[in-house]
mmCIF file of C-alpha atoms in Angstrom:
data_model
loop_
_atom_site.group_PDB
_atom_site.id
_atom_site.type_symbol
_atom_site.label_atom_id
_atom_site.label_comp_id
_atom_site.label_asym_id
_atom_site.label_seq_id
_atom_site.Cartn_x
_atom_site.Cartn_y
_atom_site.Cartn_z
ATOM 1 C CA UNK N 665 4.791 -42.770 -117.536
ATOM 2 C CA UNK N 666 3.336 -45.491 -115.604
ATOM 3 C CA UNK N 667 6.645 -45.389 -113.441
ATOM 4 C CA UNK N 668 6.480 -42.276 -112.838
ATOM 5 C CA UNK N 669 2.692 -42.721 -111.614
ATOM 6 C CA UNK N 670 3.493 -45.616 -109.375
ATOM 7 C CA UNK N 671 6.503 -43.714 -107.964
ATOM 8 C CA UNK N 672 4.443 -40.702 -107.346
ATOM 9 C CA UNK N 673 1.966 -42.518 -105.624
ATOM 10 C CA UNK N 674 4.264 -44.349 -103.268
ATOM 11 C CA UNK N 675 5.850 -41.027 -102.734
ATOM 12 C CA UNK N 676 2.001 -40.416 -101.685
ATOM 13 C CA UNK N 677 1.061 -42.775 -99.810
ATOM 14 C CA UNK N 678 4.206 -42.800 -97.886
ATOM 15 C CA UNK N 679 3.913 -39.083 -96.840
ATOM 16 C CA UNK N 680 1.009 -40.206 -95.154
ATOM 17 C CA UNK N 681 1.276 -42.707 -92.661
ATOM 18 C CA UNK N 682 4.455 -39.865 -92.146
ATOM 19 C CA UNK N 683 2.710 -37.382 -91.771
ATOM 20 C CA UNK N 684 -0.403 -39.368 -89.416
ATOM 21 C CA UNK N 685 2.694 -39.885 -87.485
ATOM 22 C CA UNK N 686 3.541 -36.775 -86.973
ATOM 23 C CA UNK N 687 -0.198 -35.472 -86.842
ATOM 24 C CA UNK N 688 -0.237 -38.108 -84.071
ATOM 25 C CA UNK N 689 2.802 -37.272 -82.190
ATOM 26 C CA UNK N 690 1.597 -33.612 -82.394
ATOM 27 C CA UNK N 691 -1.889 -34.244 -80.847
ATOM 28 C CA UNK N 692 -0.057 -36.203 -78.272
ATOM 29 C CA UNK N 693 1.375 -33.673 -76.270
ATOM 30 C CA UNK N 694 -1.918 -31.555 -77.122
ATOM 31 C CA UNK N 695 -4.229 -34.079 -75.542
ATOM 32 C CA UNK N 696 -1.824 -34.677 -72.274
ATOM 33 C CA UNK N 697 -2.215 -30.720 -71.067
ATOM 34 C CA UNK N 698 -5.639 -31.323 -71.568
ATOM 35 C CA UNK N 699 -6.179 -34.171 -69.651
ATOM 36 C CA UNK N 700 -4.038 -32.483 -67.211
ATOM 37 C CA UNK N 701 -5.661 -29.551 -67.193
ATOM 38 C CA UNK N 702 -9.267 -30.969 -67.479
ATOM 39 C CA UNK N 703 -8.603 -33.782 -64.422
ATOM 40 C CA UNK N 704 -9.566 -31.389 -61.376
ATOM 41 C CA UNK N 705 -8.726 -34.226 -59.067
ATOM 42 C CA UNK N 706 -5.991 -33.119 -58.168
ATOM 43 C CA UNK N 707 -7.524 -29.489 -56.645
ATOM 44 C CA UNK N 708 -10.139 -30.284 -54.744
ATOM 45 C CA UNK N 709 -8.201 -32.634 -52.939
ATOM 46 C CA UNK N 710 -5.829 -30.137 -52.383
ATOM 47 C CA UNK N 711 -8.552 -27.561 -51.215
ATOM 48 C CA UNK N 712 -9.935 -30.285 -48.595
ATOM 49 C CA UNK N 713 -6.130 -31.084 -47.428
ATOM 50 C CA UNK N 714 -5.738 -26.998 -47.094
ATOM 51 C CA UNK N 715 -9.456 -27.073 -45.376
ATOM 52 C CA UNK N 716 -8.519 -30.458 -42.675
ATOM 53 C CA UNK N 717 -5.509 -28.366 -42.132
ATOM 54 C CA UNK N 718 -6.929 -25.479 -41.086
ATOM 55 C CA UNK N 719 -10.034 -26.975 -39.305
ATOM 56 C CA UNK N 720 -7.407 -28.959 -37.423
ATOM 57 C CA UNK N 721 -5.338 -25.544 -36.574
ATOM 58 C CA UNK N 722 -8.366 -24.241 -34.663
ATOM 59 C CA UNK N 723 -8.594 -26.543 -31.883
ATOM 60 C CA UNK N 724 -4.798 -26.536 -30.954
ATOM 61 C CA UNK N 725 -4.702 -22.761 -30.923
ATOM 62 C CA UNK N 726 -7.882 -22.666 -28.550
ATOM 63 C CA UNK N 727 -5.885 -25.379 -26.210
ATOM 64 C CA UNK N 728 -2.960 -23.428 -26.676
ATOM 65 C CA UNK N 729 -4.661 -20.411 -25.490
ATOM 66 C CA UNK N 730 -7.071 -22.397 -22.782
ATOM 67 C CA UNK N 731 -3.796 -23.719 -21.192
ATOM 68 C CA UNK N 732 -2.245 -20.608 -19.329
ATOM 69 C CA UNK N 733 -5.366 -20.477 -17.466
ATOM 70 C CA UNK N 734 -3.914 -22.268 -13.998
ATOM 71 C CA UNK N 735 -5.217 -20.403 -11.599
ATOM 72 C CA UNK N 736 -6.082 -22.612 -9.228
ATOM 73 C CA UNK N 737 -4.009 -21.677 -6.120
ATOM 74 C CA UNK N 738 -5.559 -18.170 -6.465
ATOM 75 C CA UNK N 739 -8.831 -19.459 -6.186
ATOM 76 C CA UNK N 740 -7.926 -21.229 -2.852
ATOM 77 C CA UNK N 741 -6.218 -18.749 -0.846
ATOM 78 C CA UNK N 742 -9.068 -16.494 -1.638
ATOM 79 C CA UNK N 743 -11.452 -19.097 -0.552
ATOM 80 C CA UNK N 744 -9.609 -19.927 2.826
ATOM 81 C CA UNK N 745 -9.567 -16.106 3.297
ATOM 82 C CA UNK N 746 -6.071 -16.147 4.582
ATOM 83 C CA UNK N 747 -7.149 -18.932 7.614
ATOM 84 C CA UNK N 748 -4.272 -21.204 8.733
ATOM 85 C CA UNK N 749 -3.942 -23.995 10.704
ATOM 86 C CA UNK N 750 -3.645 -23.963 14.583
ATOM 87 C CA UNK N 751 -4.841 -20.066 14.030
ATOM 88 C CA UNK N 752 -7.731 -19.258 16.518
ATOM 89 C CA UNK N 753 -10.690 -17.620 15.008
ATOM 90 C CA UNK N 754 -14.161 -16.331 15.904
ATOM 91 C CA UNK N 755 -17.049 -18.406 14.596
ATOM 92 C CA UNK N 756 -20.261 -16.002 15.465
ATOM 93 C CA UNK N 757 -22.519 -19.011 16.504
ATOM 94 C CA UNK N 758 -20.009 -20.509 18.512
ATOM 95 C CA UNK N 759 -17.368 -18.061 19.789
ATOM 96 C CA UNK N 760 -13.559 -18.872 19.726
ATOM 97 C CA UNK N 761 -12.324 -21.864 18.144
ATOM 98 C CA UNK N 762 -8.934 -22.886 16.702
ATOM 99 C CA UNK N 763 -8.760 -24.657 13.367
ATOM 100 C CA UNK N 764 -7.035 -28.081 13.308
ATOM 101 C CA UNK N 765 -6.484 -28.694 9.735
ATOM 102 C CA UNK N 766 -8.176 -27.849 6.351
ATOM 103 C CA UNK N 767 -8.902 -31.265 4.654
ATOM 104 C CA UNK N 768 -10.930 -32.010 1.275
ATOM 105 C CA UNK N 769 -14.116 -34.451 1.662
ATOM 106 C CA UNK N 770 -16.329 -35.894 -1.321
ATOM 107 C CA UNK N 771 -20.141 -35.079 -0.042
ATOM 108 C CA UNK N 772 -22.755 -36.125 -2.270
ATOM 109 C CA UNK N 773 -20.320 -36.606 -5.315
ATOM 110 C CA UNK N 774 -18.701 -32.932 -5.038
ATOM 111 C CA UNK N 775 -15.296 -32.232 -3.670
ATOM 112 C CA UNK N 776 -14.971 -29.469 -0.923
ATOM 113 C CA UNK N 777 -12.297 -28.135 1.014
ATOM 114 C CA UNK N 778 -13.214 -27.975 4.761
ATOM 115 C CA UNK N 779 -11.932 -26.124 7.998
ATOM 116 C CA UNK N 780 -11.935 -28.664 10.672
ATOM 117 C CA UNK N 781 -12.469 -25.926 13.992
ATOM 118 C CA UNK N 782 -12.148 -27.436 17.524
ATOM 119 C CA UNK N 783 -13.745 -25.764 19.772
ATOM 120 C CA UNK N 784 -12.321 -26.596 23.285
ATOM 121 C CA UNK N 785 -14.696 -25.556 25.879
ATOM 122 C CA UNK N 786 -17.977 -26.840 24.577
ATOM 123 C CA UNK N 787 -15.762 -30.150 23.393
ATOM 124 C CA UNK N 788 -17.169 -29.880 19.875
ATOM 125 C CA UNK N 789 -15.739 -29.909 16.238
ATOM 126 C CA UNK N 790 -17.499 -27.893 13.502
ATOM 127 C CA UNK N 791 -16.420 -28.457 9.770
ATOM 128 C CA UNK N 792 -17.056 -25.330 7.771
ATOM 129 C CA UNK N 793 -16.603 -25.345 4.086
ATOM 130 C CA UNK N 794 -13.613 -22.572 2.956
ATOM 131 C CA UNK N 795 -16.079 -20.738 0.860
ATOM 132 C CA UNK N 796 -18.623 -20.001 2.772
ATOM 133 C CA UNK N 797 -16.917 -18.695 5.289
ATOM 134 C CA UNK N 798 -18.109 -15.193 4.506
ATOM 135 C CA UNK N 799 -21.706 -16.139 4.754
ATOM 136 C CA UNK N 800 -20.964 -17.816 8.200
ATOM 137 C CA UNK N 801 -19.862 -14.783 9.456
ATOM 138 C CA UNK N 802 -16.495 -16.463 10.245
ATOM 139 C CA UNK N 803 -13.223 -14.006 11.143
ATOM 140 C CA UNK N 804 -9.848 -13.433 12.805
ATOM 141 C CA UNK N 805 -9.309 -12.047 15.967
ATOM 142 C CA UNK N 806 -10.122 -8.993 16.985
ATOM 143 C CA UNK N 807 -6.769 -6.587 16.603
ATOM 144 C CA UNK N 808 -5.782 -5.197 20.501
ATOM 145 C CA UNK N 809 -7.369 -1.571 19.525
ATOM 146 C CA UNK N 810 -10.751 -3.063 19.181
ATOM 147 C CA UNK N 811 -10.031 -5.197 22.010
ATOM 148 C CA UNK N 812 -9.515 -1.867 23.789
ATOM 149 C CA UNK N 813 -12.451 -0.334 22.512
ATOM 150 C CA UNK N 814 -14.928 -3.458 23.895
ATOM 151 C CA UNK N 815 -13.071 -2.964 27.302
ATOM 152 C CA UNK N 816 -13.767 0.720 27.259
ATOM 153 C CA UNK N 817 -17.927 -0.031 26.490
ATOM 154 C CA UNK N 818 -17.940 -1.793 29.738
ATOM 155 C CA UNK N 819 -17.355 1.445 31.564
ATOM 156 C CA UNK N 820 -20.049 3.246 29.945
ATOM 157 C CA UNK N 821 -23.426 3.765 31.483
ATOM 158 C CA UNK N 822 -25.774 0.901 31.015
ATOM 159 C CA UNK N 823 -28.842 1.643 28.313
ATOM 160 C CA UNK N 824 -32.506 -0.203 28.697
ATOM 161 C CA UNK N 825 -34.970 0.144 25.934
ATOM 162 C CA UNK N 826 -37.918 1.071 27.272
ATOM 163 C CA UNK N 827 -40.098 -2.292 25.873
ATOM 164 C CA UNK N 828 -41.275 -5.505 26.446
ATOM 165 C CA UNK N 829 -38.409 -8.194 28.094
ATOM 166 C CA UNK N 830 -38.912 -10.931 24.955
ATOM 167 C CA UNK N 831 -38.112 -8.227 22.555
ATOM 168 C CA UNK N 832 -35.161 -6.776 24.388
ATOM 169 C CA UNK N 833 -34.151 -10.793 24.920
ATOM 170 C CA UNK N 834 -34.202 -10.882 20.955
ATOM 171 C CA UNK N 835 -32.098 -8.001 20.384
ATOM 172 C CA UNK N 836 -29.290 -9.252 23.097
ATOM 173 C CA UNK N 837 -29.106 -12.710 21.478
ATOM 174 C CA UNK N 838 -28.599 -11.017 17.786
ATOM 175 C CA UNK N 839 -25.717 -9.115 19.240
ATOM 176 C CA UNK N 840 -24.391 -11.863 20.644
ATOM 177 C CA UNK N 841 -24.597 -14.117 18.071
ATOM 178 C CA UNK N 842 -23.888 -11.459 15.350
ATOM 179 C CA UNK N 843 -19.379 -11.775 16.539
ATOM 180 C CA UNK N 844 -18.941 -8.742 16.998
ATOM 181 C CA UNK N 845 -16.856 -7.800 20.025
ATOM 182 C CA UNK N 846 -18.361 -4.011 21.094
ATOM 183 C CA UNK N 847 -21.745 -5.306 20.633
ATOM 184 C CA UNK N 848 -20.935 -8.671 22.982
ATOM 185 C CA UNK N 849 -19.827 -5.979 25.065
ATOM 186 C CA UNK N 850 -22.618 -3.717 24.612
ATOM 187 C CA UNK N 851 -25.036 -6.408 25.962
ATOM 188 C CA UNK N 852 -22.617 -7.522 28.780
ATOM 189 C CA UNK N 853 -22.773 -3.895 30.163
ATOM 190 C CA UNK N 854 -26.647 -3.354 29.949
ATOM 191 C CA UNK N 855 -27.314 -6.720 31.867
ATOM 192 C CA UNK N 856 -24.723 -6.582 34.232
ATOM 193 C CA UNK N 857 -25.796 -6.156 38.361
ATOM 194 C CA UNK N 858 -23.650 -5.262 41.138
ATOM 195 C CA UNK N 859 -24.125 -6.396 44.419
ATOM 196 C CA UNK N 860 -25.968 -4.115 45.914
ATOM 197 C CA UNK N 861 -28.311 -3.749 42.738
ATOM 198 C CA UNK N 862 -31.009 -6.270 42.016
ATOM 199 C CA UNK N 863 -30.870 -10.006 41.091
ATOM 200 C CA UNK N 864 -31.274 -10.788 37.467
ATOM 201 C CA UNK N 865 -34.303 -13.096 36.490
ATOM 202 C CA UNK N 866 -33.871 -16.558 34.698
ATOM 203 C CA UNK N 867 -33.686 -15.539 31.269
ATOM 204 C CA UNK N 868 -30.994 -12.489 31.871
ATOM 205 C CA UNK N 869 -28.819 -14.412 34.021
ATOM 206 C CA UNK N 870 -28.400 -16.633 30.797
ATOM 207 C CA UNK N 871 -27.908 -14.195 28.492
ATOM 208 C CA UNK N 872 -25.208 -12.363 30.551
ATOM 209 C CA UNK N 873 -23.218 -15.496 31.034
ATOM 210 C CA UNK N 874 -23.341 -15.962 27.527
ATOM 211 C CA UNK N 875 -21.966 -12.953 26.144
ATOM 212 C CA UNK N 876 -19.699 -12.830 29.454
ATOM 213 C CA UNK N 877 -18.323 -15.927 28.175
ATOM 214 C CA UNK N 878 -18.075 -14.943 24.504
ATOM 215 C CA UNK N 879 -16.001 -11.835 25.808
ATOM 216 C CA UNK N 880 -13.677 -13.390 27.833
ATOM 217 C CA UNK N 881 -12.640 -16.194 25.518
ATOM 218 C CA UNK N 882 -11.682 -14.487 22.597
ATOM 219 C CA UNK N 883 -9.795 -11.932 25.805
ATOM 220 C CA UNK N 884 -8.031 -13.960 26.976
ATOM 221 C CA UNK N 885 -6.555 -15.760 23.666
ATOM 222 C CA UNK N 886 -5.994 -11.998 22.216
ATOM 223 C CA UNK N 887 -3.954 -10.823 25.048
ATOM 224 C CA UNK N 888 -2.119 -14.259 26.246
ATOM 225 C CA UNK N 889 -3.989 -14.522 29.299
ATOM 226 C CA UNK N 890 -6.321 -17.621 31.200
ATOM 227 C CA UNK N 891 -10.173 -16.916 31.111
ATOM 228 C CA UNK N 892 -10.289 -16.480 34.240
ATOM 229 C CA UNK N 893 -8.026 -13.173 34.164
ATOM 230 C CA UNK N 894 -10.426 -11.956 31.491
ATOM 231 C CA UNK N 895 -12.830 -11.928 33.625
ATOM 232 C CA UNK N 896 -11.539 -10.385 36.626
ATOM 233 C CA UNK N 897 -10.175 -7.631 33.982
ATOM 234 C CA UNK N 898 -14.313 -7.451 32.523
ATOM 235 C CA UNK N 899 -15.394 -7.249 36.355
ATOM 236 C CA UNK N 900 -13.173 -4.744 36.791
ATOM 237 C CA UNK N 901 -13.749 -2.594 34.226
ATOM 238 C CA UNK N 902 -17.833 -2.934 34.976
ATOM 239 C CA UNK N 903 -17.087 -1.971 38.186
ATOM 240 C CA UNK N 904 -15.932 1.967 37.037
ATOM 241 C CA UNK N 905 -19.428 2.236 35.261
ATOM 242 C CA UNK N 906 -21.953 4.206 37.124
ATOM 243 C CA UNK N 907 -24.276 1.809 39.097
ATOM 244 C CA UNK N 908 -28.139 1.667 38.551
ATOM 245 C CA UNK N 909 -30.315 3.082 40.902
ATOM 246 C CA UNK N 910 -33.435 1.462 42.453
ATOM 247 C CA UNK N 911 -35.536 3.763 41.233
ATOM 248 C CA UNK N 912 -34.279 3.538 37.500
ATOM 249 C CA UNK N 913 -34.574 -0.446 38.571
ATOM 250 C CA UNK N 914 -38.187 -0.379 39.294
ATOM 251 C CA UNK N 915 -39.060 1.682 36.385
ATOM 252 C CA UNK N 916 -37.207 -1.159 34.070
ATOM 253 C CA UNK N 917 -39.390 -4.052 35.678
ATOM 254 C CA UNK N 918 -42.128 -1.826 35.328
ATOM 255 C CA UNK N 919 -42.165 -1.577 31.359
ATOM 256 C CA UNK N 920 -40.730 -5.150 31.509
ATOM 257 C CA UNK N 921 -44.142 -6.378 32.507
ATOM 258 C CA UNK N 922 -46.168 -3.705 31.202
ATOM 259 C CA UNK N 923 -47.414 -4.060 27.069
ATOM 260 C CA UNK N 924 -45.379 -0.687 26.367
ATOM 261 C CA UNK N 925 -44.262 -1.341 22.756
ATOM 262 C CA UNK N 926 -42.373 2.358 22.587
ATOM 263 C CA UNK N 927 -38.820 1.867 21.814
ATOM 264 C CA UNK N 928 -36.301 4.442 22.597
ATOM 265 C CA UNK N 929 -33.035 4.021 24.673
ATOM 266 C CA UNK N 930 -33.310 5.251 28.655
ATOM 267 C CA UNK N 931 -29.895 5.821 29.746
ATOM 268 C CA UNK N 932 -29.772 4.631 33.517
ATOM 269 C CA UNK N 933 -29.222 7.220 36.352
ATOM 270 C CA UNK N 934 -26.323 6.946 38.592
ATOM 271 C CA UNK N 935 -27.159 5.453 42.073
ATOM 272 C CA UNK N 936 -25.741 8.887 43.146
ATOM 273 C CA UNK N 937 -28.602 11.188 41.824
#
């Protein structure tokens, strides 16, 4: 009996360190899934790596898409207008010029792109900046039809406004100034005098060189010829426009010195009636 006891309880006690080992080699692979499962290191680095990634996505596709935009050249030849070098152009303030080159200068830390415009006669040089040379006022030549049409004003009878000579003396110098080729003409008609008409005063003998000048330039470089050939062809186109009479004369001075302040055009009688 005691044998069997002591056998029994080794039998016993040997089952279970057995058995701890296999309750501990069972709760082994239990506690490594949890660990596993219960370390969440693992995802929220993998939810900042997916996060950089895409925060980092979002500035390449914005330079992707910023980086067709080249358009550059456009911007220029609208700017310049179509304006070349060695072209002649008409620069209201100054008549005809011819533009030398079109250079870039830094002024007061900003880059610009400048037409350098020589203009021969009056021996100057204007720069003009390329985009604003539709508030200038700046343009081509006048196409041979308008040309035409400016020719054909001079033969027309000459119109006086019935008010005061500074006023009139304003009006001549905006249509002179303003480029445009029939009104140049316009004013080179109304002040013009024959020979047998009148001398002009001071003031219109000024004007009417002026926009005789302005004429004949831009002329001459349309249709090829030398200034002075524009202005024989002027002359002789004012010739074929009915004269002024001295009565109509008188009347003009008249108003001229008068304070009449009505405005209205008085078309000029023919030295015939």
């Amino acid at each position: 009996m005691p044998n069997k006891t002591a056998r029994t309880a080794a039998k016993a006690t040997g089952s279970k360190p057995a058995a701890s080992k296999a309750s501990g080699s069972k709760a082994a692979p239990k506690t490594a899934p949890k660990t596993l499962a219960k370390s969440p290191a693992h995802k929220p680095v993998a939810q900042k790596h997916a996060a950089g990634k895409h925060v980092a996505h979002k500035p390449t596709a914005k330079a992707v898409a910023a980086a067709p935009r080249i358009e550059e050249p456009k911007k220029v030849l609208t700017q310049r207008q179509g304006f070349k070098t060695n072209e002649f152009v008409v620069y209201p303030a100054h008549g005809v010029g011819q533009i030398l080159a079109i250079e870039d200068q830094e002024i007061a830390g900003a880059k610009l792109e400048l037409f350098v415009i020589n203009f021969i006669k009056d021996k100057m040089t204007l720069r003009v900046p390329t985009a604003k040379v539709a508030n200038v006022g700046m343009r081509k030549l006048s196409e041979p039809v308008l040309v035409k049409k400016a020719l054909e004003t001079l033969k027309g009878r000459a119109r006086v406004k019935r008010t005061m000579w500074s006023r009139r003396a304003q009006e001549y110098e905006a249509k002179i100034n303003s480029g445009d080729i029939v009104a140049i003409a316009e004013v080179v008609r109304d002040l013009y005098r024959s020979e047998s008409q009148p001398e002009q005063s001071y003031s219109e003998r000024q004007l009417y060189e002026a926009a005789l000048d302005r004429l004949s330039r831009e002329i001459a470089v349309v249709q090829h010829v030398t200034e002075t050939e524009a202005v024989k062809e002027i002359e002789g186109q004012l010739a074929k426009s009915p004269r002024r009479g001295a009565k109509a004369e008188v009347e003009a001075e008249a108003d001229a010195d008068g304070d009449a302040d009505a405005d209205g055009d008085t078309a000029v009688a023919d030295e015939a009636a």
